Amino acid sequence: MTTRAGFVALIGEPNAGKSTLLNRMVGAKVSIVTHKVQTTRARIRGVAMEGDSQIVFVDTPGLFAPRRRLDRAMVAAAWGGAADADIIVLLVEAHRGVTEGVERILEGLRDLGGAARVALAINKIDRVQAEALLGLTQDLNARFDFGETFMISAERGHGVEDLRHWLADALPEGPWLYPEDQIADLPMRMIAAEMTREKLTLRLHQELPYQLTVETESWEERKDGSARIDQVIYVVRDGHKGIVLGNKGETIKAVSKAAREEIETFLGRRVHLFLQVKVRPNWLDEAERYSEMGLEFKDGNA
Ligand SMILES: Nc1nc2c(ncn2[C@@H]2O[C@H](COP(=O)(O)OP(=O)(O)OP(=O)(O)O)[C@@H](O)[C@H]2O)c(=O)[nH]1
Ligand SMILES: [Mg+2]
């Protein structure tokens, strides 16, 4: 048997549907998804088997013009994921087409050189008329020499099988990189923290989701088979703490319930989840917060 294995980086603008595609390829929710931009903050790997190929998908933070230190670390992580991959899949939203952001990404891909093969996946085709896709495909292929173009709906699953087959054949020959039954390689404590961050992002508005982070502080296995998980939500201001807690603690209770249910589904057992909110005005400039997220902390403001 000839096995194949390798890394496939999913890159694109924020909200392009990278995490949705990763989850669909893997068949489980490994990476969090929201309707808001900049949901994913670090590289998240999900493993899919296709015939004799093992495809290690690398979900990356969206590529955008960074302003804050955290933004820069996210964008650096995304390009790092692309540079390290055997194959890159660029996701472009069908209904938005070639935006300035997409043009910038194409420039970045040109700078990367031919080190990796790049495929184009026009996503969210459920949102446009079929006729519009031909023009967009031609436009994008005139701008960059893609190895192949796919039209997909990551959410509904259209075209995803074709993409998976193509990737399985295009990966280099070699032994599998993970055990056959493994689907993710993020520590469970991080996945659990991400699930809580997803619920917070869905409930909170404006800048708040971008100014908080969630960390799992302790994880205790109980004799009855359940787990006790303690997490801290770091916010930058007292006012934010009040909003996260909500009137009579309503918001944090709802977040806690939704996150607990999702962690239970993932683990397949009962979970007791305890959330605490701490004000930490400078967490966005603390190296430890970045390593907890799996991001590189860069000194200085450059
Ligand atoms: N209509 C439609 N919506 C989609 C499709 N794929 C993803 N979405 C939605 O697009 C939004 C963003 O999806 P994500 O998977 O979080 O996007 P992302 O590229 O990971 O975003 P960042 O992590 O912020 O970079 C969510 O609301 C998804 O449900 C699709 O094929 N069709
Ligand atoms: Mg994402």
Coordinates of C-alpha atoms and ligand atoms in Angstrom, one line a residue:
M1 CA 0.0 0.0 0.0
T2 CA 1.3 3.4 -0.9
T3 CA 0.3 5.9 1.7
R4 CA 0.3 9.6 1.3
A5 CA 0.3 12.3 4.0
G6 CA 0.8 16.0 4.3
F7 CA -0.3 19.4 5.4
V8 CA -3.0 21.4 3.7
A9 CA -3.3 25.1 4.9
L10 CA -6.6 26.8 4.6
I11 CA -6.1 30.5 4.1
G12 CA -8.3 33.4 3.2
E13 CA -9.8 36.6 4.5
P14 CA -11.5 36.6 7.8
N15 CA -15.0 35.0 7.6
A16 CA -14.2 33.1 4.3
G17 CA -15.3 29.8 5.8
K18 CA -12.0 28.2 6.6
S19 CA -13.0 26.8 10.0
T20 CA -16.3 25.6 8.6
L21 CA -14.4 23.7 5.9
L22 CA -12.0 22.2 8.3
N23 CA -14.8 20.9 10.5
R24 CA -16.6 19.4 7.5
M25 CA -13.4 17.7 6.2
V26 CA -12.7 16.3 9.6
G27 CA -16.3 15.4 10.4
A28 CA -16.3 17.0 13.9
K29 CA -16.2 20.5 15.3
V30 CA -12.6 21.0 16.0
S31 CA -12.4 24.7 15.2
I32 CA -14.8 27.4 16.3
V33 CA -17.1 29.2 13.9
T34 CA -19.0 32.4 14.2
H35 CA -20.6 34.9 11.7
K36 CA -18.1 37.5 12.9
V37 CA -14.6 38.2 11.4
Q38 CA -11.4 37.2 13.2
T39 CA -12.8 34.2 15.0
T40 CA -9.9 31.9 14.7
R41 CA -6.7 33.2 16.4
A42 CA -4.2 30.4 16.0
R43 CA -3.3 27.5 13.8
I44 CA -5.6 24.5 14.4
R45 CA -5.0 21.1 12.9
G46 CA -7.6 18.6 11.9
V47 CA -6.9 15.2 10.4
A48 CA -9.0 13.6 7.7
M49 CA -8.5 10.2 6.1
E50 CA -9.3 9.7 2.4
G51 CA -8.4 6.3 1.0
D52 CA -4.7 5.7 1.7
S53 CA -4.1 9.4 2.2
Q54 CA -4.0 11.3 5.5
I55 CA -4.8 15.0 5.0
V56 CA -3.8 17.2 7.9
F57 CA -5.8 20.4 7.5
V58 CA -4.4 23.5 9.0
D59 CA -7.0 26.1 9.8
T60 CA -5.5 29.6 10.1
P61 CA -6.6 33.0 11.3
G62 CA -8.0 35.2 8.6
L63 CA -5.6 37.4 6.7
F64 CA -6.2 41.1 7.1
A65 CA -4.3 44.4 7.6
P66 CA -3.2 44.0 11.2
R67 CA -3.3 46.9 13.7
R68 CA -2.8 45.5 17.2
R69 CA -0.1 43.1 18.5
L70 CA -2.6 40.3 18.6
D71 CA -3.6 41.0 15.0
R72 CA 0.0 40.8 13.9
A73 CA 0.6 37.6 15.7
M74 CA -2.6 36.1 14.1
V75 CA -1.6 37.1 10.6
A76 CA 2.0 35.9 11.1
A77 CA 0.6 32.5 12.3
A78 CA -1.6 32.3 9.1
W79 CA 1.3 33.0 6.8
G80 CA 3.5 30.6 8.8
G81 CA 0.9 27.9 8.3
A82 CA 0.8 28.6 4.5
A83 CA 4.6 28.6 4.2
D84 CA 4.9 25.2 6.1
A85 CA 2.2 23.5 4.1
D86 CA 2.5 21.0 1.2
I87 CA -0.6 22.4 -0.4
I88 CA -2.4 25.7 0.2
V89 CA -6.1 26.2 -0.4
L90 CA -7.2 29.8 -0.8
L91 CA -10.8 30.4 0.1
V92 CA -12.6 33.3 -1.6
E93 CA -16.1 34.2 -0.9
A94 CA -18.3 33.9 -4.0
H95 CA -20.5 36.8 -3.2
R96 CA -17.7 39.2 -2.3
G97 CA -15.3 38.3 -5.2
V98 CA -11.9 39.9 -5.6
T99 CA -11.7 42.4 -2.7
E100 CA -8.7 44.4 -1.8
G101 CA -8.0 41.8 0.9
V102 CA -8.0 39.0 -1.7
E103 CA -5.6 41.0 -3.9
R104 CA -3.2 41.4 -0.9
I105 CA -3.3 37.7 -0.2
L106 CA -2.5 37.0 -3.9
E107 CA 0.5 39.2 -3.6
G108 CA 1.6 37.4 -0.5
L109 CA 1.2 34.0 -2.3
R110 CA 3.4 35.3 -5.1
D111 CA 6.0 36.2 -2.6
L112 CA 5.9 32.8 -1.1
G113 CA 7.0 31.4 -4.4
G114 CA 6.2 28.0 -5.9
A115 CA 7.2 26.2 -2.7
A116 CA 3.7 24.9 -2.2
R117 CA 0.9 24.1 -4.6
V118 CA -2.0 26.4 -4.4
A119 CA -5.6 25.5 -5.1
L120 CA -8.5 28.0 -5.2
A121 CA -11.8 27.2 -3.5
I122 CA -14.6 29.6 -4.2
N123 CA -16.7 29.2 -1.1
K124 CA -20.4 30.0 -0.3
I125 CA -21.6 29.2 -3.8
D126 CA -25.0 28.8 -2.2
R127 CA -25.1 32.6 -2.0
V128 CA -24.8 33.4 -5.7
Q129 CA -26.2 32.5 -9.1
A130 CA -24.2 29.9 -11.0
E131 CA -23.5 32.4 -13.9
A132 CA -21.5 34.7 -11.6
L133 CA -19.1 32.0 -10.8
L134 CA -17.6 31.6 -14.2
G135 CA -16.5 35.3 -14.4
L136 CA -15.0 35.1 -10.9
T137 CA -13.1 31.9 -11.7
Q138 CA -11.6 33.4 -14.8
D139 CA -10.7 36.7 -13.1
L140 CA -8.9 34.9 -10.2
N141 CA -7.1 32.5 -12.5
A142 CA -5.9 35.4 -14.6
R143 CA -4.4 36.8 -11.5
F144 CA -2.7 33.7 -10.1
D145 CA -1.6 30.3 -11.5
F146 CA -3.8 28.1 -9.3
G147 CA -3.2 24.3 -9.5
E148 CA -7.0 23.8 -9.6
T149 CA -10.2 25.6 -8.9
F150 CA -13.1 24.3 -6.9
M151 CA -16.5 25.7 -6.2
I152 CA -17.8 24.7 -2.9
S153 CA -20.2 25.4 -0.1
A154 CA -18.3 24.5 3.1
E155 CA -21.6 24.9 5.0
R156 CA -23.8 22.7 2.8
G157 CA -21.0 20.3 1.6
H158 CA -21.3 21.0 -2.1
G159 CA -18.0 20.3 -3.9
V160 CA -16.2 19.4 -0.8
E161 CA -15.8 15.7 -1.8
D162 CA -14.1 16.7 -5.1
L163 CA -11.7 18.9 -3.2
R164 CA -10.9 16.2 -0.7
H165 CA -10.2 13.7 -3.4
W166 CA -8.0 16.1 -5.3
L167 CA -6.0 16.9 -2.1
A168 CA -5.6 13.2 -1.3
D169 CA -4.0 12.5 -4.7
A170 CA -1.9 15.6 -4.6
L171 CA -0.2 15.0 -1.3
P172 CA 3.3 13.5 -1.3
E173 CA 3.9 9.9 -0.7
G174 CA 4.9 9.1 2.9
P175 CA 3.8 7.5 6.2
W176 CA 0.8 8.9 8.0
L177 CA 1.7 11.6 10.6
Y178 CA -1.0 10.8 13.1
P179 CA -2.8 7.7 14.4
E180 CA -5.6 6.8 12.0
D181 CA -8.3 7.6 14.5
Q182 CA -7.0 11.0 15.6
I183 CA -9.0 14.0 14.4
A184 CA -7.2 17.0 16.1
D185 CA -3.9 17.7 17.8
L186 CA -4.9 20.7 19.9
P187 CA -4.8 19.9 23.6
M188 CA -8.3 19.3 24.9
R189 CA -7.9 22.2 27.4
M190 CA -7.4 24.5 24.5
I191 CA -10.4 23.2 22.5
A192 CA -12.6 23.6 25.6
A193 CA -11.4 27.2 26.0
E194 CA -12.1 27.9 22.4
M195 CA -15.6 26.6 22.7
T196 CA -16.3 29.0 25.6
R197 CA -14.8 31.9 23.5
E198 CA -17.1 31.0 20.6
K199 CA -20.2 31.3 22.9
L200 CA -18.9 34.6 24.2
T201 CA -18.2 35.9 20.7
L202 CA -21.8 35.0 19.7
R203 CA -23.3 36.8 22.6
L204 CA -21.2 39.9 23.0
H205 CA -21.1 42.8 20.6
Q206 CA -18.8 45.3 19.0
E207 CA -15.2 45.2 20.2
L208 CA -15.7 43.1 23.3
P209 CA -15.1 39.7 21.6
Y210 CA -11.8 41.0 20.3
Q211 CA -10.7 42.2 23.7
L212 CA -11.1 39.0 25.7
T213 CA -9.4 35.7 25.9
V214 CA -10.3 32.4 27.6
E215 CA -7.9 30.0 29.3
T216 CA -8.5 26.6 30.9
E217 CA -6.9 26.9 34.4
S218 CA -7.5 23.4 35.7
W219 CA -9.0 20.2 34.5
E220 CA -9.9 17.5 37.0
E221 CA -11.1 14.0 36.1
R222 CA -13.7 12.8 38.5
K223 CA -14.3 9.2 39.7
D224 CA -17.8 9.2 38.2
G225 CA -16.3 9.7 34.7
S226 CA -17.2 13.4 34.5
A227 CA -14.7 16.3 34.3
R228 CA -14.5 19.5 36.3
I229 CA -13.1 22.3 34.1
D230 CA -12.2 25.7 35.5
Q231 CA -11.7 28.5 33.0
V232 CA -10.8 32.2 33.3
I233 CA -12.1 34.9 30.9
Y234 CA -9.7 37.8 30.8
V235 CA -11.2 41.2 29.9
V236 CA -9.5 44.6 29.7
R237 CA -11.9 46.7 31.7
D238 CA -14.2 46.6 34.7
G239 CA -17.1 47.7 32.4
H240 CA -16.4 44.6 30.2
K241 CA -16.6 42.4 33.2
G242 CA -20.1 43.7 34.0
I243 CA -21.2 43.1 30.4
V244 CA -19.8 39.5 30.4
L245 CA -21.5 38.7 33.6
G246 CA -24.8 40.4 32.5
N247 CA -27.8 41.4 34.5
K248 CA -28.0 39.1 37.5
G249 CA -25.3 36.9 35.9
E250 CA -27.6 36.0 33.0
T251 CA -25.0 36.3 30.2
I252 CA -22.3 34.3 31.9
K253 CA -24.8 31.6 32.8
A254 CA -26.1 31.3 29.3
V255 CA -22.5 31.2 27.9
S256 CA -21.5 28.6 30.5
K257 CA -24.5 26.3 29.7
A258 CA -23.9 26.5 25.9
A259 CA -20.1 25.9 26.2
R260 CA -20.6 23.1 28.7
E261 CA -23.1 21.3 26.3
E262 CA -20.7 21.6 23.5
I263 CA -17.7 20.3 25.4
E264 CA -19.8 17.4 26.7
T265 CA -20.8 16.5 23.1
F266 CA -17.1 16.6 22.0
L267 CA -15.9 14.5 25.0
G268 CA -19.0 12.3 25.1
R269 CA -19.3 12.6 28.9
R270 CA -20.5 14.9 31.6
V271 CA -18.7 18.2 32.3
H272 CA -18.9 20.6 35.2
L273 CA -17.7 24.0 33.8
F274 CA -16.8 26.9 36.1
L275 CA -16.2 30.3 34.6
Q276 CA -14.5 33.2 36.3
V277 CA -14.1 36.7 34.8
K278 CA -10.9 38.6 35.6
V279 CA -10.0 42.2 34.6
R280 CA -6.5 42.3 33.2
P281 CA -5.9 45.6 31.4
N282 CA -2.7 44.5 29.7
W283 CA -3.4 40.9 28.7
L284 CA -3.1 41.8 25.0
D285 CA 0.6 42.7 25.7
E286 CA 1.4 39.7 27.9
A287 CA 3.6 36.9 26.4
E288 CA 2.0 34.2 28.5
R289 CA -1.5 34.9 27.0
Y290 CA 0.0 34.4 23.5
S291 CA 1.6 31.1 24.3
E292 CA -1.6 29.9 25.9
M293 CA -3.3 30.6 22.6
G294 CA -0.6 28.9 20.6
L295 CA 0.7 32.2 19.1
E296 CA 4.1 33.6 18.9
F297 CA 4.7 36.8 21.0
K298 CA 6.8 39.3 19.2
D299 CA 8.6 42.0 21.2
G300 CA 8.2 45.6 20.3
N301 CA 5.6 47.3 18.2
A302 CA 6.9 46.4 14.8
Ligands
LIG1 N1 -23.9 30.7 3.2 C1 -22.7 30.1 3.5 N2 -22.1 30.5 4.7 C2 -21.0 29.9 5.0 C3 -20.4 28.9 4.2 N3 -19.2 28.5 4.8 C4 -19.1 29.2 6.0 N4 -20.2 30.1 6.1 C5 -20.5 31.0 7.2 O1 -19.5 32.0 7.2 C6 -19.2 32.5 8.5 C7 -17.8 32.4 8.8 O2 -17.4 31.1 8.9 P1 -16.0 30.6 9.6 O3 -15.8 29.2 9.2 O4 -15.9 31.0 11.0 O5 -15.0 31.5 8.7 P2 -13.4 31.7 8.9 O6 -12.8 31.8 7.6 O7 -12.9 30.5 9.7 O8 -13.3 33.0 9.7 P3 -12.1 33.6 10.7 O9 -11.8 32.5 11.7 O10 -12.7 34.8 11.3 O11 -10.9 33.9 9.8 C8 -20.1 31.6 9.5 O12 -21.3 32.2 9.8 C9 -20.3 30.4 8.6 O13 -21.5 29.7 9.0 C10 -21.0 28.5 3.0 O14 -20.6 27.7 2.3 N5 -22.2 29.2 2.7
MG2 MG -11.9 30.5 11.5

